[in-house]
Short mmCIF file of C-alpha atoms in Angstrom, two decimals:
data_model
loop_
_atom_site.label_atom_id
_atom_site.label_comp_id
_atom_site.label_asym_id
_atom_site.label_seq_id
_atom_site.Cartn_x
_atom_site.Cartn_y
_atom_site.Cartn_z
CA UNK N 1 -25.55 -12.93 -43.35
CA UNK N 2 -27.05 -11.47 -40.21
CA UNK N 3 -26.80 -14.19 -37.32
CA UNK N 4 -27.64 -14.01 -33.81
CA UNK N 5 -24.45 -14.47 -31.94
CA UNK N 6 -24.24 -17.29 -29.36
CA UNK N 7 -20.91 -16.47 -27.83
CA UNK N 8 -21.00 -13.03 -26.21
CA UNK N 9 -17.31 -12.40 -26.21
CA UNK N 10 -16.99 -12.44 -30.00
CA UNK N 11 -19.51 -9.91 -30.81
CA UNK N 12 -19.53 -6.49 -32.33
CA UNK N 13 -22.78 -4.63 -32.18
CA UNK N 14 -24.37 -3.50 -35.31
CA UNK N 15 -24.48 0.28 -35.18
CA UNK N 16 -24.00 1.88 -38.55
CA UNK N 17 -26.60 0.05 -40.42
CA UNK N 18 -29.13 0.98 -37.71
CA UNK N 19 -28.85 4.56 -38.56
CA UNK N 20 -29.86 3.65 -42.08
CA UNK N 21 -32.76 1.60 -40.73
CA UNK N 22 -33.91 4.78 -38.93
CA UNK N 23 -34.55 6.56 -42.15
CA UNK N 24 -36.49 3.78 -43.56
CA UNK N 25 -40.16 3.49 -42.80
CA UNK N 26 -40.48 1.61 -39.54
CA UNK N 27 -42.21 -1.71 -40.31
CA UNK N 28 -40.41 -3.92 -38.10
CA UNK N 29 -37.31 -3.49 -36.01
CA UNK N 30 -35.22 -5.84 -34.21
CA UNK N 31 -31.72 -5.63 -32.73
CA UNK N 32 -29.61 -8.01 -34.42
CA UNK N 33 -26.18 -8.90 -33.48
CA UNK N 34 -23.41 -9.44 -36.04
CA UNK N 35 -21.24 -12.27 -35.55
CA UNK N 36 -17.61 -11.10 -36.24
CA UNK N 37 -14.46 -13.05 -35.40
CA UNK N 38 -11.84 -10.76 -33.98
CA UNK N 39 -8.71 -12.03 -32.64
CA UNK N 40 -6.84 -10.06 -30.20
CA UNK N 41 -3.12 -10.90 -30.32
CA UNK N 42 -1.27 -10.32 -27.30
CA UNK N 43 2.47 -9.75 -27.75
CA UNK N 44 4.84 -11.88 -25.69
CA UNK N 45 8.33 -10.47 -25.29
CA UNK N 46 11.37 -12.76 -25.16
CA UNK N 47 12.89 -12.80 -21.65
CA UNK N 48 16.58 -11.30 -21.63
CA UNK N 49 19.49 -13.55 -20.90
CA UNK N 50 19.87 -14.41 -17.16
CA UNK N 51 22.98 -12.80 -15.76
CA UNK N 52 24.26 -16.02 -14.23
CA UNK N 53 25.80 -18.12 -16.99
CA UNK N 54 23.59 -21.06 -18.03
CA UNK N 55 23.88 -24.23 -15.90
CA UNK N 56 25.52 -22.12 -13.06
CA UNK N 57 24.21 -21.73 -9.57
CA UNK N 58 24.55 -18.33 -7.97
CA UNK N 59 25.64 -19.98 -4.67
CA UNK N 60 28.30 -22.01 -6.33
CA UNK N 61 29.34 -18.99 -8.27
CA UNK N 62 29.74 -17.00 -5.10
CA UNK N 63 31.60 -19.71 -3.31
CA UNK N 64 34.12 -19.80 -6.20
CA UNK N 65 34.57 -16.21 -6.19
CA UNK N 66 35.07 -16.10 -2.37
CA UNK N 67 37.45 -19.08 -2.57
CA UNK N 68 39.52 -17.13 -5.06
CA UNK N 69 39.59 -14.14 -2.77
CA UNK N 70 40.41 -15.81 0.47
CA UNK N 71 42.75 -18.53 -1.05
CA UNK N 72 44.35 -17.08 -4.23
CA UNK N 73 47.17 -19.62 -4.55
CA UNK N 74 44.93 -22.59 -3.71
CA UNK N 75 47.18 -23.95 -1.00
CA UNK N 76 44.69 -24.14 1.72
CA UNK N 77 42.11 -25.84 -0.68
CA UNK N 78 44.83 -28.30 -1.58
CA UNK N 79 45.74 -29.09 2.05
CA UNK N 80 42.04 -29.51 3.19
CA UNK N 81 40.96 -31.43 0.09
CA UNK N 82 39.33 -34.83 0.68
CA UNK N 83 41.38 -36.31 -2.17
CA UNK N 84 44.67 -35.27 -0.52
CA UNK N 85 45.93 -38.16 1.37
CA UNK N 86 48.27 -36.00 3.37
CA UNK N 87 45.37 -33.80 4.57
CA UNK N 88 45.31 -33.19 8.44
CA UNK N 89 43.74 -35.62 10.72
CA UNK N 90 42.93 -35.59 14.32
CA UNK N 91 46.03 -36.24 16.42
CA UNK N 92 48.34 -34.26 14.12
CA UNK N 93 50.34 -31.49 15.61
CA UNK N 94 49.70 -28.28 13.56
CA UNK N 95 51.02 -24.75 13.54
CA UNK N 96 48.89 -21.74 12.38
CA UNK N 97 50.60 -18.57 11.44
CA UNK N 98 48.64 -15.46 11.31
CA UNK N 99 49.26 -12.27 9.25
CA UNK N 100 50.81 -10.50 12.19
CA UNK N 101 53.36 -13.52 12.42
CA UNK N 102 51.97 -14.67 15.71
CA UNK N 103 51.90 -18.47 15.83
CA UNK N 104 49.69 -21.22 17.56
CA UNK N 105 50.91 -24.71 17.91
CA UNK N 106 48.39 -27.42 19.00
CA UNK N 107 47.26 -30.98 18.44
CA UNK N 108 44.38 -31.32 16.02
CA UNK N 109 41.24 -32.38 17.82
CA UNK N 110 38.63 -31.94 15.15
CA UNK N 111 38.53 -30.98 11.51
CA UNK N 112 35.28 -29.67 10.21
CA UNK N 113 35.15 -29.74 6.51
CA UNK N 114 32.46 -27.28 5.50
CA UNK N 115 33.57 -25.61 2.33
CA UNK N 116 34.40 -21.91 3.11
CA UNK N 117 33.39 -22.49 6.71
CA UNK N 118 36.03 -25.18 7.24
CA UNK N 119 37.48 -25.00 10.80
CA UNK N 120 40.19 -26.77 12.82
CA UNK N 121 40.27 -27.07 16.48
CA UNK N 122 43.82 -27.07 18.11
CA UNK N 123 44.64 -27.93 21.65
CA UNK N 124 47.68 -27.34 23.64
CA UNK N 125 48.77 -26.77 27.33
CA UNK N 126 50.23 -23.43 28.36
CA UNK N 127 51.55 -23.17 31.88
CA UNK N 128 49.69 -26.13 32.97
CA UNK N 129 46.30 -24.91 31.49
CA UNK N 130 44.68 -26.58 28.57
CA UNK N 131 44.08 -24.05 25.74
CA UNK N 132 41.95 -24.76 22.72
CA UNK N 133 41.59 -22.49 19.58
CA UNK N 134 39.36 -22.90 16.81
CA UNK N 135 40.46 -21.31 13.44
CA UNK N 136 38.56 -20.55 10.34
CA UNK N 137 40.77 -22.09 7.71
CA UNK N 138 39.94 -19.62 4.90
CA UNK N 139 40.16 -16.47 7.06
CA UNK N 140 42.42 -14.29 5.10
CA UNK N 141 44.08 -13.33 8.42
CA UNK N 142 45.58 -16.72 8.65
CA UNK N 143 48.69 -16.82 6.41
CA UNK N 144 49.84 -20.32 6.72
CA UNK N 145 48.72 -23.76 8.17
CA UNK N 146 51.21 -26.56 8.28
CA UNK N 147 51.50 -30.06 9.75
CA UNK N 148 54.46 -30.17 12.08
CA UNK N 149 54.29 -33.97 13.18
CA UNK N 150 52.19 -36.76 12.40
CA UNK N 151 51.56 -39.29 15.27
CA UNK N 152 53.00 -42.83 14.96
CA UNK N 153 49.88 -44.36 16.57
CA UNK N 154 46.33 -43.12 15.84
CA UNK N 155 43.21 -43.74 17.82
CA UNK N 156 40.49 -45.07 15.70
CA UNK N 157 38.41 -41.92 16.12
CA UNK N 158 37.58 -39.00 13.83
CA UNK N 159 37.50 -36.46 16.64
CA UNK N 160 39.92 -36.39 19.51
CA UNK N 161 37.64 -34.74 22.15
CA UNK N 162 38.15 -37.54 24.54
CA UNK N 163 41.80 -36.59 25.31
CA UNK N 164 40.62 -33.52 27.27
CA UNK N 165 41.57 -33.78 30.96
CA UNK N 166 42.81 -37.34 30.57
CA UNK N 167 46.31 -37.45 31.90
CA UNK N 168 47.38 -40.29 29.66
CA UNK N 169 46.39 -38.87 26.44
CA UNK N 170 46.20 -35.07 26.91
CA UNK N 171 48.62 -32.82 25.15
CA UNK N 172 51.55 -31.31 26.99
CA UNK N 173 52.95 -27.74 26.38
CA UNK N 174 53.64 -28.48 22.76
CA UNK N 175 55.25 -25.15 22.08
CA UNK N 176 57.70 -25.63 24.85
CA UNK N 177 58.20 -29.26 23.74
CA UNK N 178 59.06 -28.33 20.30
CA UNK N 179 61.37 -25.66 21.41
CA UNK N 180 63.17 -28.05 23.57
CA UNK N 181 63.59 -30.58 20.89
CA UNK N 182 64.85 -28.03 18.46
CA UNK N 183 67.41 -27.02 21.03
CA UNK N 184 68.50 -30.68 21.48
CA UNK N 185 68.71 -31.10 17.77
CA UNK N 186 70.87 -28.06 17.44
CA UNK N 187 73.23 -29.27 20.15
CA UNK N 188 73.47 -32.62 18.51
CA UNK N 189 74.30 -31.04 15.18
CA UNK N 190 76.99 -28.77 16.98
CA UNK N 191 78.44 -31.90 18.53
CA UNK N 192 78.54 -33.63 15.22
CA UNK N 193 80.21 -30.78 13.55
CA UNK N 194 82.89 -30.65 16.29
CA UNK N 195 83.66 -34.35 16.01
CA UNK N 196 84.23 -33.79 12.33
CA UNK J 1 -52.99 48.26 7.22
CA UNK J 2 -50.24 48.27 4.32
CA UNK J 3 -46.86 47.02 5.74
CA UNK J 4 -45.00 48.44 2.83
CA UNK J 5 -45.89 51.95 3.90
CA UNK J 6 -44.26 51.51 7.31
CA UNK J 7 -40.61 51.71 7.65
CA UNK J 8 -39.27 49.13 9.91
CA UNK J 9 -35.79 48.57 11.13
CA UNK J 10 -34.58 45.62 9.15
CA UNK J 11 -34.05 42.37 11.01
CA UNK J 12 -32.05 39.54 9.66
CA UNK J 13 -32.78 36.10 10.49
CA UNK J 14 -30.06 33.95 12.01
CA UNK J 15 -30.39 31.46 9.08
CA UNK J 16 -29.36 34.18 6.54
CA UNK J 17 -26.55 35.92 8.50
CA UNK J 18 -23.53 36.04 6.28
CA UNK J 19 -20.97 33.57 7.32
CA UNK J 20 -17.38 33.56 6.36
CA UNK J 21 -16.70 30.34 4.63
CA UNK J 22 -13.71 28.40 6.10
CA UNK J 23 -12.09 25.34 4.64
CA UNK J 24 -12.74 22.14 6.51
CA UNK J 25 -9.75 21.26 8.61
CA UNK J 26 -7.85 18.15 7.34
CA UNK J 27 -8.88 15.23 9.49
CA UNK J 28 -6.28 12.79 11.00
CA UNK J 29 -8.14 10.12 8.93
CA UNK J 30 -8.21 11.97 5.69
CA UNK J 31 -6.24 10.19 2.87
CA UNK J 32 -3.84 13.09 2.24
CA UNK J 33 -2.83 13.32 6.04
CA UNK J 34 -2.60 9.57 6.28
CA UNK J 35 -0.24 9.63 3.25
CA UNK J 36 1.97 12.16 5.08
CA UNK J 37 1.93 10.20 8.01
CA UNK J 38 2.95 6.91 6.59
CA UNK J 39 6.52 5.70 6.61
CA UNK J 40 7.08 5.60 2.87
CA UNK J 41 10.21 5.28 0.92
CA UNK J 42 11.48 7.65 -1.61
CA UNK J 43 12.47 4.98 -4.09
CA UNK J 44 11.50 1.33 -4.86
CA UNK J 45 13.43 -1.75 -3.62
CA UNK J 46 14.56 -4.86 -5.28
CA UNK J 47 13.14 -8.35 -5.94
CA UNK J 48 15.20 -11.53 -5.74
CA UNK J 49 15.56 -15.09 -4.78
CA UNK J 50 17.31 -16.57 -1.80
CA UNK J 51 19.92 -19.04 -3.07
CA UNK J 52 21.80 -20.04 0.19
CA UNK J 53 24.28 -18.83 2.75
CA UNK J 54 28.03 -18.54 2.68
CA UNK J 55 30.65 -17.51 5.30
CA UNK J 56 32.16 -14.16 4.68
CA UNK J 57 35.30 -12.69 6.24
CA UNK J 58 35.31 -9.06 7.25
CA UNK J 59 38.06 -7.52 9.47
CA UNK J 60 39.23 -11.00 10.38
CA UNK J 61 35.83 -12.16 11.69
CA UNK J 62 33.42 -14.49 9.97
CA UNK J 63 29.92 -13.34 9.22
CA UNK J 64 27.13 -15.62 7.75
CA UNK J 65 25.83 -14.07 4.70
CA UNK J 66 22.81 -14.90 2.52
CA UNK J 67 23.19 -15.00 -1.18
CA UNK J 68 20.48 -13.25 -3.07
CA UNK J 69 19.98 -13.53 -6.89
CA UNK J 70 18.44 -10.50 -8.52
CA UNK J 71 16.99 -12.07 -11.60
CA UNK J 72 15.90 -9.72 -14.45
CA UNK J 73 14.03 -7.45 -11.95
CA UNK J 74 12.04 -4.86 -14.24
CA UNK J 75 9.35 -2.31 -13.78
CA UNK J 76 6.05 -3.74 -14.77
CA UNK J 77 3.59 -1.00 -13.68
CA UNK J 78 3.67 2.37 -12.58
CA UNK J 79 0.80 3.70 -10.25
CA UNK J 80 0.09 7.37 -9.76
CA UNK J 81 -2.15 9.22 -7.45
CA UNK J 82 -4.11 10.65 -10.18
CA UNK J 83 -5.32 7.34 -11.42
CA UNK J 84 -4.91 4.97 -8.63
CA UNK J 85 -4.80 7.15 -5.49
CA UNK J 86 -1.17 6.51 -4.45
CA UNK J 87 2.41 6.38 -6.06
CA UNK J 88 3.76 2.87 -6.38
CA UNK J 89 5.96 0.92 -8.76
CA UNK J 90 5.17 -2.73 -9.59
CA UNK J 91 8.28 -4.74 -10.10
CA UNK J 92 8.60 -8.28 -11.64
CA UNK J 93 11.33 -10.78 -11.15
CA UNK J 94 12.44 -13.99 -12.67
CA UNK J 95 10.85 -15.55 -15.81
CA UNK J 96 7.91 -17.80 -16.57
CA UNK J 97 6.80 -19.73 -19.54
CA UNK J 98 4.10 -17.72 -21.47
CA UNK J 99 2.00 -21.08 -21.56
CA UNK J 100 1.73 -20.98 -17.74
CA UNK J 101 0.56 -17.32 -17.72
CA UNK J 102 -2.99 -16.13 -17.89
CA UNK J 103 -4.01 -14.01 -21.00
CA UNK J 104 -4.85 -11.03 -18.64
CA UNK J 105 -1.29 -11.12 -17.20
CA UNK J 106 0.27 -11.58 -20.62
CA UNK J 107 -1.54 -8.43 -21.62
CA UNK J 108 -0.41 -6.66 -18.55
CA UNK J 109 3.27 -7.67 -19.28
CA UNK J 110 2.87 -6.74 -22.91
CA UNK J 111 1.80 -3.23 -21.98
CA UNK J 112 5.10 -2.72 -20.01
CA UNK J 113 6.95 -4.51 -22.91
CA UNK J 114 8.49 -6.93 -20.65
CA UNK J 115 8.69 -10.80 -20.70
CA UNK J 116 6.37 -12.64 -18.35
CA UNK J 117 7.74 -12.55 -14.93
CA UNK J 118 7.55 -15.25 -12.23
CA UNK J 119 6.90 -12.92 -9.32
CA UNK J 120 5.64 -9.44 -9.07
CA UNK J 121 5.50 -7.13 -5.97
CA UNK J 122 4.66 -3.63 -5.41
CA UNK J 123 6.57 -0.83 -3.72
CA UNK J 124 4.87 2.23 -2.38
CA UNK J 125 6.87 5.57 -2.89
CA UNK J 126 6.43 8.82 -1.33
CA UNK J 127 5.79 10.90 -4.54
CA UNK J 128 6.23 10.95 -8.42
CA UNK J 129 10.06 11.35 -7.99
CA UNK J 130 10.50 7.74 -6.89
CA UNK J 131 8.71 6.54 -10.02
CA UNK J 132 10.62 4.89 -12.93
CA UNK J 133 9.67 4.31 -16.50
CA UNK J 134 8.07 1.10 -17.56
CA UNK J 135 10.51 -1.75 -18.35
CA UNK J 136 13.39 -0.24 -16.44
CA UNK J 137 15.88 -2.88 -15.19
CA UNK J 138 16.80 -2.73 -11.58
CA UNK J 139 20.27 -4.07 -10.90
CA UNK J 140 21.96 -5.08 -7.48
CA UNK J 141 23.85 -1.76 -7.63
CA UNK J 142 20.58 -0.18 -6.93
CA UNK J 143 21.52 -0.91 -3.31
CA UNK J 144 24.70 0.53 -1.74
CA UNK J 145 27.25 -1.46 0.15
CA UNK J 146 26.84 -0.73 3.84
CA UNK J 147 23.27 0.34 3.60
CA UNK J 148 20.54 -1.31 5.55
CA UNK J 149 17.55 -3.04 4.05
CA UNK J 150 14.25 -4.69 5.11
CA UNK J 151 13.60 -8.00 3.73
CA UNK J 152 10.15 -9.67 3.36
CA UNK J 153 9.76 -13.27 2.71
CA UNK J 154 7.70 -16.20 3.52
CA UNK J 155 9.00 -18.49 6.41
CA UNK J 156 9.31 -22.24 5.97
CA UNK J 157 6.24 -24.10 6.38
CA UNK J 158 6.03 -26.53 9.34
CA UNK J 159 2.69 -28.18 8.87
CA UNK J 160 0.25 -28.81 11.65
CA UNK J 161 2.03 -28.29 14.90
CA UNK J 162 1.04 -28.74 18.60
CA UNK J 163 0.96 -25.78 21.04
CA UNK J 164 4.37 -26.68 22.42
CA UNK J 165 6.20 -26.20 19.32
CA UNK J 166 3.96 -23.41 17.81
CA UNK J 167 3.53 -21.16 20.80
CA UNK J 168 6.20 -22.43 23.24
CA UNK J 169 3.58 -23.75 25.73
CA UNK J 170 5.05 -25.66 28.71
CA UNK J 171 2.95 -28.75 28.21
CA UNK J 172 2.04 -30.91 31.16
CA UNK J 173 4.22 -32.91 33.54
CA UNK J 174 5.68 -36.26 32.66
CA UNK J 175 4.09 -37.93 35.81
CA UNK J 176 1.75 -37.01 38.83
CA UNK J 177 -1.19 -38.68 37.20
CA UNK J 178 -0.91 -37.11 33.65
CA UNK J 179 -1.81 -39.61 31.12
CA UNK J 180 -1.66 -39.30 27.40
CA UNK J 181 -1.77 -35.34 27.42
CA UNK J 182 1.86 -34.57 28.08
CA UNK J 183 2.08 -32.18 25.18
CA UNK J 184 -1.40 -30.71 25.41
CA UNK J 185 -2.45 -27.17 26.05
CA UNK J 186 -4.49 -27.58 29.15
CA UNK J 187 -7.41 -25.28 29.72
CA UNK J 188 -8.47 -22.96 27.09
CA UNK J 189 -10.84 -20.65 28.99
CA UNK J 190 -13.20 -19.96 32.06
CA UNK J 191 -16.63 -21.35 32.86
CA UNK J 192 -20.20 -20.47 32.38
CA UNK J 193 -19.30 -16.65 32.41
CA UNK J 194 -17.98 -16.15 29.05
CA UNK J 195 -19.28 -19.55 27.86
CA UNK J 196 -17.08 -19.42 24.88
CA UNK J 197 -13.35 -19.57 23.92
CA UNK J 198 -11.96 -15.91 23.11
CA UNK J 199 -11.00 -15.33 19.56
CA UNK J 200 -7.13 -15.50 19.07
CA UNK J 201 -6.71 -18.27 21.46
CA UNK J 202 -3.54 -19.98 20.87
CA UNK J 203 -4.11 -23.48 19.89
CA UNK J 204 -2.55 -26.23 17.56
CA UNK J 205 -2.60 -25.59 13.91
CA UNK J 206 -0.77 -24.67 10.70
CA UNK J 207 2.73 -23.20 11.49
CA UNK J 208 5.04 -21.33 9.32
CA UNK J 209 4.62 -20.15 5.76
CA UNK J 210 3.98 -16.62 7.05
CA UNK J 211 5.12 -13.42 5.73
CA UNK J 212 8.11 -12.37 7.76
CA UNK J 213 10.03 -9.09 7.55
CA UNK J 214 13.54 -8.93 8.85
CA UNK J 215 14.57 -5.27 9.45
CA UNK J 216 17.92 -3.48 9.27
CA UNK J 217 19.79 -6.20 7.36
CA UNK J 218 23.19 -4.85 6.28
CA UNK J 219 24.31 -5.14 2.59
CA UNK J 220 27.66 -6.59 2.42
CA UNK J 221 28.32 -6.93 -1.28
CA UNK J 222 26.68 -6.26 -4.59
CA UNK J 223 27.82 -7.68 -8.03
CA UNK J 224 26.01 -6.42 -11.16
CA UNK J 225 27.87 -8.96 -13.47
CA UNK J 226 26.26 -11.93 -11.71
CA UNK J 227 23.09 -10.14 -10.34
CA UNK J 228 24.17 -11.00 -6.81
CA UNK J 229 23.62 -9.29 -3.34
CA UNK J 230 25.16 -10.52 -0.26
CA UNK J 231 23.13 -9.77 2.88
CA UNK J 232 24.39 -10.07 6.44
CA UNK J 233 22.78 -12.64 8.46
CA UNK J 234 19.79 -15.03 7.78
CA UNK J 235 16.47 -14.38 5.96
CA UNK J 236 13.37 -16.25 6.55
CA UNK J 237 12.45 -19.08 4.21
CA UNK J 238 14.01 -21.93 2.32
CA UNK J 239 16.51 -21.59 -0.56
CA UNK J 240 14.80 -20.36 -3.81
CA UNK J 241 12.17 -18.29 -1.88
CA UNK J 242 11.17 -15.00 -3.40
CA UNK J 243 12.29 -11.86 -1.48
CA UNK J 244 11.12 -8.38 -1.38
CA UNK J 245 14.16 -6.05 -0.44
CA UNK J 246 13.55 -2.41 0.36
CA UNK J 247 15.54 0.35 2.00
CA UNK J 248 15.24 0.09 5.85
CA UNK J 249 12.42 2.27 7.08
CA UNK J 250 14.19 2.65 10.45
CA UNK J 251 17.58 3.63 9.16
CA UNK J 252 18.64 6.57 6.92
CA UNK J 253 20.29 5.92 3.58
CA UNK J 254 24.04 6.39 3.47
CA UNK J 255 25.15 9.67 1.93
CA UNK J 256 26.68 9.20 -1.48
#
């Protein structure tokens, strides 16, 4: 019954019977160790549910949330979607309308598709000086982005940076040009009405 | 001659003169003074993981924001001055398979009645008012929008790098007789006089994966429903890195 334990961590020292031994005439004493198996069970608690829905990424969730906030009707997302055949390309003439109703007309030099950070670079010429403006598409300050005109001939380039300063290709004062054309069109319509 | 019979003026030796006992002054280096001197926070911070960056629009301007996930951040241990010599809260974050956790740590988590955590970190606090009971959940709304925080994390590891990349040394010229050593450091010391290289000499070696604290980071947004915190600007380290976020020590907390 009394065994000398070999593994030290599973040992309980014999204490109570020793007191009994003390009362008996001392003939021979020896410290025996009683081998007892004690299992210390460690409780493991179940982890609570993760706040992010399973299979969801916090980054994507944030992006979705911000898209909904900055583009509630989804028009901008639709316009700049890669699946949209009519999405802007370099060379298009575009108009950006801000919330304060100020507008900027320019030729699209570059479209950088980068999710929420999508930007467009528009170039025009005002009083003979080339002016470029880069817009954050999903900025809530920008109310509307529209394509006014699509070129008949496109250069086989994704970015139109090369037109800068080249007399042959560079944009004119697009705002003035469009105003002029609009006036011409109005005159033409007037003339048509008169003839009728 | 009997001394006892002669009356003598009593003399007291210097060694037995009564002295007024005064308390020892608190030394600059004594623990209690050091504790008062330390810039400790009144409350613990938060633990989270870096998940990436997004553009955020504020007043018509774009700000780059870091997305932080606060994943089941709980109090796993409470340290008090009586027992440990200082007041601190140990927080745990994330979740880990119990099979991959040592028995000692399982016992530690069981005492706090929390599930095994992936990362744990400690936040010193000024006094017992900053302590929280074991197992308390800390949610993103622990931080206030507009407040400033300090974020501690490990930077990206760059591996073994030369002195030009690691320390910004100029290297050596491309020509004028320089051969093979264009990106080398050059001299690393003097001559016979020290006859050694001074400790701390900047040389090539392992770069990155160092603990970096970015101070005064503004909290842009908090979302309890998804365990989300948006911080202004970038944080050291790659996506998925464990972050320790605490109130900024150099800026006061905003008034409620």
